[in-house]
Amino acid sequence: MDKSERTKQAIVSATIALIGEENGDASQVTIRKIAARSEVSVGLIHHYFASKEILIEFCVQQIISGVIRSFRPQIEDASDPLSRLKQTAKQVMDFLMDHREISRISILGDLAEPDLKDNTSGTIAGFASCVSEDAEPTDTFRLAFWLTSLLQVSFLRRDVLRQAFGVDLNDKEQRDRYLDEMTTQLFGGIWK
């Protein structure tokens, strides 16, 4: 790795560490903090990343990509695909709600620049693996796409969801009931 790549990696590593220290609240991460942590100048950070927002999004996408790659849902007594899907959906939504700022940045980044290798596609692939042995291959990814899309929209529009339908995603019980109902309505008739 050449000096330029090492410098860029130091900036990224410092930013990721600071995001972690701020519990995912990227608004608390400043360019000055990043410069101090990475031992580079503010100007050098701007040389590699045009803005703080671009740097933060780049780092958040790396963080979320790692989470998706390492995610293994904790499935309890769920031999049927609908139960597996419900439990997995709840764990994904729990993560979104527990890491709101970085989740929002990642989802909006994927919406702005969709790609078959982005984090949303990784989430779709994860959901598809929950049902792959119980559905046709084309159905598997279509179902996973629907579920991922609904989770993301529900998360991003959680205030509207509460106002319009009285579902408060901040309340774990209400959130779990909502996800149970949503997955049952979408997928309940698929598996006999």
PDB file of C-alpha atoms in Angstrom:
ATOM      1  CA  MET A   1       0.000   0.000   0.000  1.00  0.00           C
ATOM      2  CA  ASP A   2       1.487   3.355  -1.001  1.00  0.00           C
ATOM      3  CA  LYS A   3       1.587   6.470   1.177  1.00  0.00           C
ATOM      4  CA  SER A   4      -1.539   7.940  -0.434  1.00  0.00           C
ATOM      5  CA  GLU A   5      -3.560   4.789   0.285  1.00  0.00           C
ATOM      6  CA  ARG A   6      -2.213   4.610   3.866  1.00  0.00           C
ATOM      7  CA  THR A   7      -3.230   8.233   4.446  1.00  0.00           C
ATOM      8  CA  LYS A   8      -6.720   7.642   3.050  1.00  0.00           C
ATOM      9  CA  GLN A   9      -7.066   4.473   5.144  1.00  0.00           C
ATOM     10  CA  ALA A  10      -5.946   6.381   8.268  1.00  0.00           C
ATOM     11  CA  ILE A  11      -8.676   8.968   7.622  1.00  0.00           C
ATOM     12  CA  VAL A  12     -11.304   6.257   7.102  1.00  0.00           C
ATOM     13  CA  SER A  13     -10.191   4.275  10.164  1.00  0.00           C
ATOM     14  CA  ALA A  14     -10.229   7.395  12.339  1.00  0.00           C
ATOM     15  CA  THR A  15     -13.690   8.329  11.092  1.00  0.00           C
ATOM     16  CA  ILE A  16     -15.090   4.854  11.701  1.00  0.00           C
ATOM     17  CA  ALA A  17     -13.612   4.840  15.220  1.00  0.00           C
ATOM     18  CA  LEU A  18     -15.113   8.252  15.985  1.00  0.00           C
ATOM     19  CA  ILE A  19     -18.531   7.210  14.675  1.00  0.00           C
ATOM     20  CA  GLY A  20     -18.343   4.204  16.998  1.00  0.00           C
ATOM     21  CA  GLU A  21     -17.326   6.347  19.960  1.00  0.00           C
ATOM     22  CA  GLU A  22     -20.298   8.615  19.285  1.00  0.00           C
ATOM     23  CA  ASN A  23     -22.637   5.585  19.241  1.00  0.00           C
ATOM     24  CA  GLY A  24     -23.365   6.118  15.564  1.00  0.00           C
ATOM     25  CA  ASP A  25     -24.211   9.804  15.893  1.00  0.00           C
ATOM     26  CA  ALA A  26     -22.206  11.002  12.915  1.00  0.00           C
ATOM     27  CA  SER A  27     -23.278  14.593  13.511  1.00  0.00           C
ATOM     28  CA  GLN A  28     -20.894  14.617  16.483  1.00  0.00           C
ATOM     29  CA  VAL A  29     -17.926  13.685  14.312  1.00  0.00           C
ATOM     30  CA  THR A  30     -16.088  16.747  13.056  1.00  0.00           C
ATOM     31  CA  ILE A  31     -13.370  17.120  10.450  1.00  0.00           C
ATOM     32  CA  ARG A  32     -11.092  18.508  13.180  1.00  0.00           C
ATOM     33  CA  LYS A  33     -11.626  15.389  15.307  1.00  0.00           C
ATOM     34  CA  ILE A  34     -10.929  13.196  12.288  1.00  0.00           C
ATOM     35  CA  ALA A  35      -7.765  15.168  11.487  1.00  0.00           C
ATOM     36  CA  ALA A  36      -6.504  14.880  15.055  1.00  0.00           C
ATOM     37  CA  ARG A  37      -7.262  11.143  15.263  1.00  0.00           C
ATOM     38  CA  SER A  38      -5.740  10.330  11.873  1.00  0.00           C
ATOM     39  CA  GLU A  39      -2.801  12.717  12.368  1.00  0.00           C
ATOM     40  CA  VAL A  40      -3.368  14.471   9.045  1.00  0.00           C
ATOM     41  CA  SER A  41      -4.341  18.027   8.197  1.00  0.00           C
ATOM     42  CA  VAL A  42      -7.892  19.168   7.588  1.00  0.00           C
ATOM     43  CA  GLY A  43      -6.826  20.117   4.065  1.00  0.00           C
ATOM     44  CA  LEU A  44      -5.601  16.594   3.375  1.00  0.00           C
ATOM     45  CA  ILE A  45      -8.949  15.170   4.441  1.00  0.00           C
ATOM     46  CA  HIS A  46     -10.643  17.490   1.952  1.00  0.00           C
ATOM     47  CA  HIS A  47      -8.144  16.380  -0.686  1.00  0.00           C
ATOM     48  CA  TYR A  48      -9.344  12.784  -0.360  1.00  0.00           C
ATOM     49  CA  PHE A  49     -13.013  13.484   0.409  1.00  0.00           C
ATOM     50  CA  ALA A  50     -14.806  16.504  -1.060  1.00  0.00           C
ATOM     51  CA  SER A  51     -16.954  16.976   2.043  1.00  0.00           C
ATOM     52  CA  LYS A  52     -17.542  15.646   5.520  1.00  0.00           C
ATOM     53  CA  GLU A  53     -20.842  14.160   4.331  1.00  0.00           C
ATOM     54  CA  ILE A  54     -19.120  12.155   1.597  1.00  0.00           C
ATOM     55  CA  LEU A  55     -16.514  10.859   4.069  1.00  0.00           C
ATOM     56  CA  ILE A  56     -19.155   9.973   6.670  1.00  0.00           C
ATOM     57  CA  GLU A  57     -21.324   8.167   4.101  1.00  0.00           C
ATOM     58  CA  PHE A  58     -18.319   6.238   2.780  1.00  0.00           C
ATOM     59  CA  CYS A  59     -17.437   5.123   6.307  1.00  0.00           C
ATOM     60  CA  VAL A  60     -21.022   4.339   7.290  1.00  0.00           C
ATOM     61  CA  GLN A  61     -21.433   2.171   4.202  1.00  0.00           C
ATOM     62  CA  GLN A  62     -18.317   0.236   5.254  1.00  0.00           C
ATOM     63  CA  ILE A  63     -19.642  -0.156   8.810  1.00  0.00           C
ATOM     64  CA  ILE A  64     -23.053  -1.391   7.650  1.00  0.00           C
ATOM     65  CA  SER A  65     -21.490  -3.683   5.052  1.00  0.00           C
ATOM     66  CA  GLY A  66     -19.520  -5.357   7.841  1.00  0.00           C
ATOM     67  CA  VAL A  67     -22.645  -5.704   9.963  1.00  0.00           C
ATOM     68  CA  ILE A  68     -24.541  -7.306   7.079  1.00  0.00           C
ATOM     69  CA  ARG A  69     -21.707  -9.724   6.297  1.00  0.00           C
ATOM     70  CA  SER A  70     -21.462 -10.859   9.916  1.00  0.00           C
ATOM     71  CA  PHE A  71     -25.206 -10.869  10.713  1.00  0.00           C
ATOM     72  CA  ARG A  72     -26.544 -14.266  11.723  1.00  0.00           C
ATOM     73  CA  PRO A  73     -30.146 -14.075  12.937  1.00  0.00           C
ATOM     74  CA  GLN A  74     -30.923 -15.765  16.221  1.00  0.00           C
ATOM     75  CA  ILE A  75     -33.781 -18.050  15.242  1.00  0.00           C
ATOM     76  CA  GLU A  76     -35.680 -19.788  18.027  1.00  0.00           C
ATOM     77  CA  ASP A  77     -37.814 -22.833  17.202  1.00  0.00           C
ATOM     78  CA  ALA A  78     -38.740 -21.638  13.736  1.00  0.00           C
ATOM     79  CA  SER A  79     -38.943 -24.548  11.395  1.00  0.00           C
ATOM     80  CA  ASP A  80     -41.328 -22.768   9.024  1.00  0.00           C
ATOM     81  CA  PRO A  81     -40.105 -19.995   6.704  1.00  0.00           C
ATOM     82  CA  LEU A  82     -42.679 -17.416   7.864  1.00  0.00           C
ATOM     83  CA  SER A  83     -41.496 -17.680  11.473  1.00  0.00           C
ATOM     84  CA  ARG A  84     -37.860 -17.419  10.354  1.00  0.00           C
ATOM     85  CA  LEU A  85     -38.710 -14.355   8.293  1.00  0.00           C
ATOM     86  CA  LYS A  86     -40.571 -12.698  11.177  1.00  0.00           C
ATOM     87  CA  GLN A  87     -37.743 -13.274  13.619  1.00  0.00           C
ATOM     88  CA  THR A  88     -35.145 -12.038  11.151  1.00  0.00           C
ATOM     89  CA  ALA A  89     -37.207  -8.950  10.260  1.00  0.00           C
ATOM     90  CA  LYS A  90     -37.511  -8.074  13.945  1.00  0.00           C
ATOM     91  CA  GLN A  91     -33.761  -8.357  14.460  1.00  0.00           C
ATOM     92  CA  VAL A  92     -33.060  -6.200  11.413  1.00  0.00           C
ATOM     93  CA  MET A  93     -35.535  -3.542  12.566  1.00  0.00           C
ATOM     94  CA  ASP A  94     -34.077  -3.673  16.073  1.00  0.00           C
ATOM     95  CA  PHE A  95     -30.668  -2.898  14.573  1.00  0.00           C
ATOM     96  CA  LEU A  96     -32.098  -0.012  12.524  1.00  0.00           C
ATOM     97  CA  MET A  97     -33.785   1.467  15.578  1.00  0.00           C
ATOM     98  CA  ASP A  98     -30.721   0.985  17.792  1.00  0.00           C
ATOM     99  CA  HIS A  99     -28.426   2.592  15.187  1.00  0.00           C
ATOM    100  CA  ARG A 100     -30.715   5.195  13.686  1.00  0.00           C
ATOM    101  CA  GLU A 101     -28.231   7.702  12.350  1.00  0.00           C
ATOM    102  CA  ILE A 102     -25.916   5.309  10.550  1.00  0.00           C
ATOM    103  CA  SER A 103     -28.876   3.255   9.321  1.00  0.00           C
ATOM    104  CA  ARG A 104     -30.490   6.375   7.883  1.00  0.00           C
ATOM    105  CA  ILE A 105     -27.256   7.414   6.165  1.00  0.00           C
ATOM    106  CA  SER A 106     -26.770   3.945   4.678  1.00  0.00           C
ATOM    107  CA  ILE A 107     -30.350   3.551   3.429  1.00  0.00           C
ATOM    108  CA  LEU A 108     -30.478   7.032   1.921  1.00  0.00           C
ATOM    109  CA  GLY A 109     -27.079   6.484   0.301  1.00  0.00           C
ATOM    110  CA  ASP A 110     -28.319   3.267  -1.285  1.00  0.00           C
ATOM    111  CA  LEU A 111     -31.502   4.993  -2.470  1.00  0.00           C
ATOM    112  CA  ALA A 112     -29.488   7.834  -4.004  1.00  0.00           C
ATOM    113  CA  GLU A 113     -27.091   5.503  -5.823  1.00  0.00           C
ATOM    114  CA  PRO A 114     -28.636   2.033  -6.116  1.00  0.00           C
ATOM    115  CA  ASP A 115     -26.256  -0.789  -6.952  1.00  0.00           C
ATOM    116  CA  LEU A 116     -26.475  -4.567  -6.981  1.00  0.00           C
ATOM    117  CA  LYS A 117     -23.553  -4.629  -4.519  1.00  0.00           C
ATOM    118  CA  ASP A 118     -24.843  -2.027  -2.040  1.00  0.00           C
ATOM    119  CA  ASN A 119     -25.954  -2.678   1.531  1.00  0.00           C
ATOM    120  CA  THR A 120     -29.622  -2.884   0.575  1.00  0.00           C
ATOM    121  CA  SER A 121     -28.778  -5.693  -1.855  1.00  0.00           C
ATOM    122  CA  GLY A 122     -26.836  -7.400   0.937  1.00  0.00           C
ATOM    123  CA  THR A 123     -29.893  -7.196   3.174  1.00  0.00           C
ATOM    124  CA  ILE A 124     -32.086  -8.598   0.401  1.00  0.00           C
ATOM    125  CA  ALA A 125     -29.678 -11.515  -0.019  1.00  0.00           C
ATOM    126  CA  GLY A 126     -29.814 -12.144   3.732  1.00  0.00           C
ATOM    127  CA  PHE A 127     -33.601 -12.290   3.747  1.00  0.00           C
ATOM    128  CA  ALA A 128     -33.543 -14.486   0.647  1.00  0.00           C
ATOM    129  CA  SER A 129     -31.403 -17.011   2.504  1.00  0.00           C
ATOM    130  CA  CYS A 130     -34.153 -17.278   5.149  1.00  0.00           C
ATOM    131  CA  VAL A 131     -36.628 -18.586   2.609  1.00  0.00           C
ATOM    132  CA  SER A 132     -34.466 -20.001  -0.180  1.00  0.00           C
ATOM    133  CA  GLU A 133     -35.219 -23.654   0.520  1.00  0.00           C
ATOM    134  CA  ASP A 134     -38.958 -23.018   0.710  1.00  0.00           C
ATOM    135  CA  ALA A 135     -39.639 -20.895  -2.390  1.00  0.00           C
ATOM    136  CA  GLU A 136     -38.831 -20.714  -6.068  1.00  0.00           C
ATOM    137  CA  PRO A 137     -35.551 -18.821  -6.730  1.00  0.00           C
ATOM    138  CA  THR A 138     -37.261 -15.920  -8.512  1.00  0.00           C
ATOM    139  CA  ASP A 139     -39.859 -15.697  -5.737  1.00  0.00           C
ATOM    140  CA  THR A 140     -37.140 -15.753  -3.084  1.00  0.00           C
ATOM    141  CA  PHE A 141     -35.471 -12.540  -4.214  1.00  0.00           C
ATOM    142  CA  ARG A 142     -38.744 -10.817  -5.042  1.00  0.00           C
ATOM    143  CA  LEU A 143     -40.074 -11.556  -1.541  1.00  0.00           C
ATOM    144  CA  ALA A 144     -36.810 -10.470   0.059  1.00  0.00           C
ATOM    145  CA  PHE A 145     -36.863  -7.264  -1.993  1.00  0.00           C
ATOM    146  CA  TRP A 146     -40.396  -6.468  -0.836  1.00  0.00           C
ATOM    147  CA  LEU A 147     -39.588  -7.107   2.799  1.00  0.00           C
ATOM    148  CA  THR A 148     -36.385  -5.064   2.723  1.00  0.00           C
ATOM    149  CA  SER A 149     -38.165  -2.177   1.000  1.00  0.00           C
ATOM    150  CA  LEU A 150     -41.000  -2.186   3.532  1.00  0.00           C
ATOM    151  CA  LEU A 151     -38.614  -2.285   6.479  1.00  0.00           C
ATOM    152  CA  GLN A 152     -36.612   0.621   5.103  1.00  0.00           C
ATOM    153  CA  VAL A 153     -39.675   2.747   4.345  1.00  0.00           C
ATOM    154  CA  SER A 154     -41.205   1.966   7.733  1.00  0.00           C
ATOM    155  CA  PHE A 155     -37.943   2.925   9.429  1.00  0.00           C
ATOM    156  CA  LEU A 156     -37.420   6.138   7.461  1.00  0.00           C
ATOM    157  CA  ARG A 157     -41.066   7.189   7.811  1.00  0.00           C
ATOM    158  CA  ARG A 158     -41.583   5.996  11.384  1.00  0.00           C
ATOM    159  CA  ASP A 159     -42.987   9.374  12.478  1.00  0.00           C
ATOM    160  CA  VAL A 160     -45.560   9.286   9.681  1.00  0.00           C
ATOM    161  CA  LEU A 161     -46.348   5.649  10.528  1.00  0.00           C
ATOM    162  CA  ARG A 162     -47.053   6.688  14.120  1.00  0.00           C
ATOM    163  CA  GLN A 163     -49.205   9.662  13.078  1.00  0.00           C
ATOM    164  CA  ALA A 164     -51.140   7.842  10.356  1.00  0.00           C
ATOM    165  CA  PHE A 165     -51.597   4.405  11.907  1.00  0.00           C
ATOM    166  CA  GLY A 166     -50.732   4.806  15.583  1.00  0.00           C
ATOM    167  CA  VAL A 167     -47.778   2.410  15.350  1.00  0.00           C
ATOM    168  CA  ASP A 168     -44.827   3.614  17.394  1.00  0.00           C
ATOM    169  CA  LEU A 169     -41.680   1.828  16.216  1.00  0.00           C
ATOM    170  CA  ASN A 170     -39.886   3.212  19.264  1.00  0.00           C
ATOM    171  CA  ASP A 171     -41.952   0.795  21.358  1.00  0.00           C
ATOM    172  CA  LYS A 172     -40.507  -2.728  20.950  1.00  0.00           C
ATOM    173  CA  GLU A 173     -43.864  -4.442  21.565  1.00  0.00           C
ATOM    174  CA  GLN A 174     -45.672  -2.321  18.974  1.00  0.00           C
ATOM    175  CA  ARG A 175     -42.766  -2.738  16.561  1.00  0.00           C
ATOM    176  CA  ASP A 176     -42.830  -6.533  16.877  1.00  0.00           C
ATOM    177  CA  ARG A 177     -46.620  -6.661  16.395  1.00  0.00           C
ATOM    178  CA  TYR A 178     -46.336  -4.423  13.337  1.00  0.00           C
ATOM    179  CA  LEU A 179     -43.630  -6.635  11.814  1.00  0.00           C
ATOM    180  CA  ASP A 180     -45.596  -9.818  12.576  1.00  0.00           C
ATOM    181  CA  GLU A 181     -48.664  -8.368  10.868  1.00  0.00           C
ATOM    182  CA  MET A 182     -46.687  -7.035   7.913  1.00  0.00           C
ATOM    183  CA  THR A 183     -44.881 -10.311   7.215  1.00  0.00           C
ATOM    184  CA  THR A 184     -48.061 -12.346   7.692  1.00  0.00           C
ATOM    185  CA  GLN A 185     -50.008 -10.089   5.304  1.00  0.00           C
ATOM    186  CA  LEU A 186     -47.251 -10.208   2.696  1.00  0.00           C
ATOM    187  CA  PHE A 187     -46.113 -13.801   2.952  1.00  0.00           C
ATOM    188  CA  GLY A 188     -48.669 -15.761   4.970  1.00  0.00           C
ATOM    189  CA  GLY A 189     -50.393 -17.286   1.964  1.00  0.00           C
ATOM    190  CA  ILE A 190     -47.216 -18.257   0.137  1.00  0.00           C
ATOM    191  CA  TRP A 191     -46.269 -21.314   2.165  1.00  0.00           C
ATOM    192  CA  LYS A 192     -48.878 -23.965   2.731  1.00  0.00           C
TER     193      LYS A 192
END
